[in-house]
Amino acid sequence: MSQIQKSQAELLYDAQQRKVRQFRTNVIITWVSLLGFLVFVFSGPIKIDTQFIQRNYLFIATGVVDTFKISFLSITLAILLALLAALGRLSNLPPIYAISTFYVSLIRGTPLYLQIFFFFLALPQLGIILPGLIAGVIALGLNYGAYMSETFRAGLASVGKGQREAAIALGMTSGQTMRRIILPQALRFAIPPMGNDFISMTKDSALVSATGFVHEIMWRATRVGRAEQNNLEALIVAAVFYWMMTLILTFFQSRVETRLARGDR
Amino acid sequence: MTPIVKVSNLDKYFGRLHVLRNISVDIQPREVVCLIGRSGSGKSTLLRCINFLEEPSHGTIEVDGVKVEGGEKGKEHRQLIHDVRLKTGMVFQEFNLFPHMSVLGNVIEGPVTVKGMDRNKAIAIAEENLDSVGLLFKKDEYPNRLSGGQKQRVAIARALSMEPKVMLFDEPTSALDPELIGEVLNVMKKVAKEGMTMLVVTHEMGFAREVADRVLVLAEGELIEDSKPDDLFRSPKDPRTKALIDRYRTGER
């Protein structure tokens, strides 16, 4: 045989790779089994009304559009607020610092569910009536903004002080330093956690359904489920759509993360 | 001759710590001045006071006719500091290249953002300076792909592209592996030869001896020596200078 003898290091590496592959295969097999088990349970032991699903899955699926819309608008608002709150937290002007910490404390100290109802149900009492979608976006945006401000703060803190000094030494103003040097680096640091926040936002947007004004997935599922006494089927369909959305978003997130990891840090 | 940098009666406190004591130094145009001293002697602080990375507590800094009183406040003061920074280029021990910009991006950043220079003109200047530090072929790389010596040469090109009157170097080779120090010192020699006024905080005695016109020695925040390198190395006036030079001779830092 003309095959070249493998070195010890290569053999060790091969053995390690075999272990990794084996682990991955076993994980996939277990996943598929669990999924198969779920399908089995709902097709035999637990009777579900498949005709109901056939009649209504499109109606529920249409909610994906609103779920996505509300999540997207909310995350945009949240990023804006989080950025302002994080910058405010770095300010050495007492009122700015206070506004930022007050906002974060108030929002993090109360339930999201309460905040959503506040904008739908409490504000109209004061004569402020917001369209359903807008109220939902404001509530979710305010809430996530408060949490994300911590991510941004960590991102800003991750940029070394040498970067600021180099920018200042070139003659940049503090605004230019922030815009050109600090923020781009901080944002890069904050993008992966922001992806996580967006994914959890798509699911938390279901809470908005409780008010009955935004016709996203959860609202549609509970509506048809209650009307026809088929809550089980309706919720299963909704769960499948949420899960699929999450899987797709997670896929894109991991792509972005590998690109960032490869990037030019 | 009018000095291009004039430091007069400079004092600097960090809290109650008196790190610079009544320092006065003049630097003439095209002069290369090395600043040496033990760590903690205040040499980096003195350098950083010149472009106001540290605000002096008292005293005046004058760079190319722009005179700034230390310890003042207000808009006028900030404008003067800005003018001084435009006249000084700075090279840091840790390079501090911008990691999210390419090499070329780093070098044109100052001219384009600070001076509002036309991009193409900035690129032309940047390429000339990158060529002069021998790194034009790396212009599209990102800093994380460069060695320490290459990073520092890019940092020098970045500072030069602002077309400063004075270059300040803060221990430019202290963060480098020994085999990479030479390439940076060579670039600095070249910059010196082209007539740039330079103030260099360094531990490289060979460089000080060979390139400097004058060597300043700081100890405990005081300027204890200001001499031509040959005089300084041959017959130091202050025993602390002698101790410092001896330590370098024996290779101990």
Coordinates of C-alpha atoms in Angstrom, one line a residue, chain A residues 36-244:
Chain A
G36 CA -42.1 11.7 15.4
F37 CA -43.4 11.0 18.9
L38 CA -45.3 14.3 18.9
V39 CA -46.8 13.6 15.5
F40 CA -47.8 10.1 16.7
V41 CA -49.4 11.3 19.9
F42 CA -51.6 13.8 18.0
S43 CA -52.5 11.4 15.3
G44 CA -53.5 8.4 17.4
P45 CA -53.8 8.5 21.2
I46 CA -55.0 12.1 21.2
K47 CA -57.7 12.7 18.7
I48 CA -57.4 16.0 16.9
D49 CA -59.8 17.4 14.4
T50 CA -57.8 17.5 11.2
Q51 CA -60.7 18.9 9.2
F52 CA -60.7 21.9 11.5
I53 CA -57.0 22.4 10.8
Q54 CA -57.6 22.2 7.1
R55 CA -60.4 24.7 7.3
N56 CA -58.5 27.2 9.5
Y57 CA -54.7 26.9 9.0
L58 CA -54.7 29.5 6.3
F59 CA -56.6 32.0 8.5
I60 CA -54.1 31.5 11.2
A61 CA -51.1 31.6 8.8
T62 CA -52.2 35.0 7.6
G63 CA -51.3 36.2 11.1
V64 CA -47.6 35.7 10.3
V65 CA -47.7 39.0 8.4
D66 CA -48.9 41.0 11.4
T67 CA -46.7 39.1 13.8
F68 CA -43.7 39.9 11.7
K69 CA -44.9 43.5 11.1
I70 CA -45.4 44.3 14.8
S71 CA -42.1 42.6 15.7
F72 CA -40.2 44.4 13.1
L73 CA -41.6 47.8 13.9
S74 CA -41.2 47.2 17.6
I75 CA -37.6 46.1 17.4
T76 CA -36.8 49.2 15.3
L77 CA -38.3 51.4 18.0
A78 CA -36.5 49.4 20.7
I79 CA -33.1 49.8 19.0
L80 CA -33.6 53.5 18.9
L81 CA -34.7 53.8 22.5
A82 CA -32.0 51.4 23.7
L83 CA -29.3 53.5 21.9
L84 CA -30.6 56.7 23.5
A85 CA -30.8 55.1 26.9
A86 CA -27.3 53.6 26.6
L87 CA -25.9 56.9 25.6
G88 CA -27.8 58.7 28.3
R89 CA -26.3 56.2 30.8
L90 CA -22.9 57.4 29.7
S91 CA -23.7 61.1 30.0
N92 CA -22.2 63.1 32.8
L93 CA -25.2 65.5 32.8
P94 CA -27.4 64.4 35.8
P95 CA -30.8 65.0 34.1
I96 CA -29.9 62.9 31.1
Y97 CA -28.4 60.1 33.2
A98 CA -31.5 60.2 35.4
I99 CA -34.0 60.1 32.5
S100 CA -32.2 57.1 31.1
T101 CA -32.0 55.1 34.4
F102 CA -35.5 56.1 35.3
Y103 CA -36.9 54.7 32.0
V104 CA -35.0 51.5 32.3
S105 CA -36.0 51.0 36.0
L106 CA -39.7 51.8 35.4
I107 CA -40.0 49.5 32.4
R108 CA -38.0 46.6 33.9
G109 CA -39.9 46.9 37.1
T110 CA -43.3 46.3 35.6
P111 CA -44.7 43.3 33.6
L112 CA -44.8 43.5 29.8
Y113 CA -48.4 42.3 30.0
L114 CA -49.3 45.3 32.1
Q115 CA -47.5 47.7 29.8
I116 CA -49.4 46.4 26.8
F117 CA -52.7 46.8 28.5
F118 CA -51.7 50.3 29.6
F119 CA -51.4 51.5 26.1
F120 CA -54.6 49.7 24.9
L121 CA -56.9 50.1 27.8
A122 CA -55.6 52.7 30.2
L123 CA -54.6 55.5 27.8
P124 CA -58.2 55.7 26.2
Q125 CA -59.5 56.7 29.6
L126 CA -57.3 59.8 29.3
G127 CA -58.7 60.4 25.9
I128 CA -55.7 59.0 24.1
I129 CA -56.8 56.4 21.6
L130 CA -54.1 54.7 19.6
P131 CA -54.6 52.3 16.8
G132 CA -54.1 48.7 17.9
L133 CA -50.9 48.2 16.0
I134 CA -49.3 51.4 17.1
A135 CA -50.1 50.8 20.7
G136 CA -48.7 47.3 20.5
V137 CA -45.5 48.6 18.9
I138 CA -45.1 51.4 21.5
A139 CA -45.5 48.9 24.3
L140 CA -43.2 46.2 23.0
G141 CA -40.7 48.8 21.7
L142 CA -40.5 50.6 25.1
N143 CA -40.2 47.3 26.9
Y144 CA -37.5 45.8 24.7
G145 CA -35.7 49.1 24.5
A146 CA -35.1 49.1 28.2
Y147 CA -33.7 45.6 28.2
M148 CA -31.6 46.2 25.1
S149 CA -30.1 49.3 26.5
E150 CA -28.0 47.0 28.7
T151 CA -26.7 45.2 25.6
F152 CA -25.8 48.5 24.0
R153 CA -24.1 49.7 27.1
A154 CA -22.0 46.6 27.1
G155 CA -21.2 47.2 23.5
L156 CA -20.1 50.7 24.1
A157 CA -18.0 49.6 27.1
S158 CA -16.3 47.0 24.9
V159 CA -14.7 49.7 22.8
G160 CA -11.3 50.4 24.4
K161 CA -10.4 53.9 25.5
G162 CA -7.5 53.9 23.1
Q163 CA -10.0 54.1 20.3
R164 CA -11.4 57.3 21.7
E165 CA -7.9 58.7 22.3
A166 CA -6.8 58.0 18.7
A167 CA -9.9 59.7 17.3
I168 CA -9.5 62.7 19.6
A169 CA -5.8 63.0 18.7
L170 CA -6.8 63.2 15.0
G171 CA -8.9 66.2 16.0
M172 CA -12.3 64.6 15.9
T173 CA -15.1 66.1 18.0
S174 CA -16.9 64.0 20.5
G175 CA -19.8 63.6 18.1
Q176 CA -17.6 62.5 15.3
T177 CA -15.8 60.1 17.6
M178 CA -19.1 58.5 18.6
R179 CA -20.5 58.3 15.1
R180 CA -17.4 57.2 13.2
I181 CA -15.4 55.2 15.7
I182 CA -17.3 54.1 18.9
L183 CA -20.8 53.3 17.6
P184 CA -19.8 51.1 14.6
Q185 CA -17.7 48.9 16.9
A186 CA -20.3 48.8 19.6
L187 CA -23.0 47.9 17.2
R188 CA -21.0 45.0 15.8
F189 CA -20.7 43.7 19.4
A190 CA -24.4 44.2 20.0
I191 CA -25.7 42.6 16.8
P192 CA -25.8 38.9 18.0
P193 CA -27.8 39.7 21.2
M194 CA -30.0 41.9 19.1
G195 CA -30.9 38.9 17.0
N196 CA -31.9 37.0 20.1
D197 CA -34.1 39.9 21.2
F198 CA -35.8 40.0 17.8
I199 CA -36.5 36.3 18.0
S200 CA -38.0 36.6 21.5
M201 CA -39.9 39.6 20.4
T202 CA -41.8 37.6 17.7
K203 CA -43.0 35.4 20.4
D204 CA -43.8 38.1 23.0
S205 CA -45.8 39.8 20.3
A206 CA -48.4 37.1 21.0
L207 CA -49.2 39.0 24.2
V208 CA -50.6 41.8 22.1
S209 CA -53.4 39.5 21.0
A210 CA -54.9 39.8 24.5
T211 CA -56.2 43.2 23.6
G212 CA -58.0 42.0 20.5
F213 CA -56.9 44.7 18.2
V214 CA -54.0 43.2 16.3
H215 CA -54.8 40.2 14.1
E216 CA -51.5 38.4 14.5
I217 CA -51.1 34.6 14.8
M218 CA -52.2 34.2 18.4
W219 CA -55.3 36.4 18.0
R220 CA -56.4 34.4 15.0
A221 CA -55.7 31.0 16.7
T222 CA -57.7 31.9 19.8
R223 CA -60.5 33.3 17.8
V224 CA -61.2 30.3 15.6
G225 CA -60.3 27.9 18.5
R226 CA -62.9 29.4 20.8
A227 CA -65.6 29.8 18.1
E228 CA -65.5 26.1 17.1
Q229 CA -64.4 24.7 20.5
N230 CA -61.2 23.5 18.9
N231 CA -58.6 25.3 21.0
L232 CA -56.2 22.4 21.0
E233 CA -56.0 22.2 17.2
A234 CA -55.8 26.0 16.9
L235 CA -53.0 26.3 19.4
I236 CA -51.0 23.5 17.8
V237 CA -51.2 25.3 14.4
A238 CA -50.2 28.6 16.0
A239 CA -47.3 26.8 17.8
V240 CA -46.1 25.3 14.5
F241 CA -46.1 28.8 12.8
Y242 CA -44.3 30.4 15.7
W243 CA -41.7 27.6 15.8
M244 CA -41.1 27.8 12.0

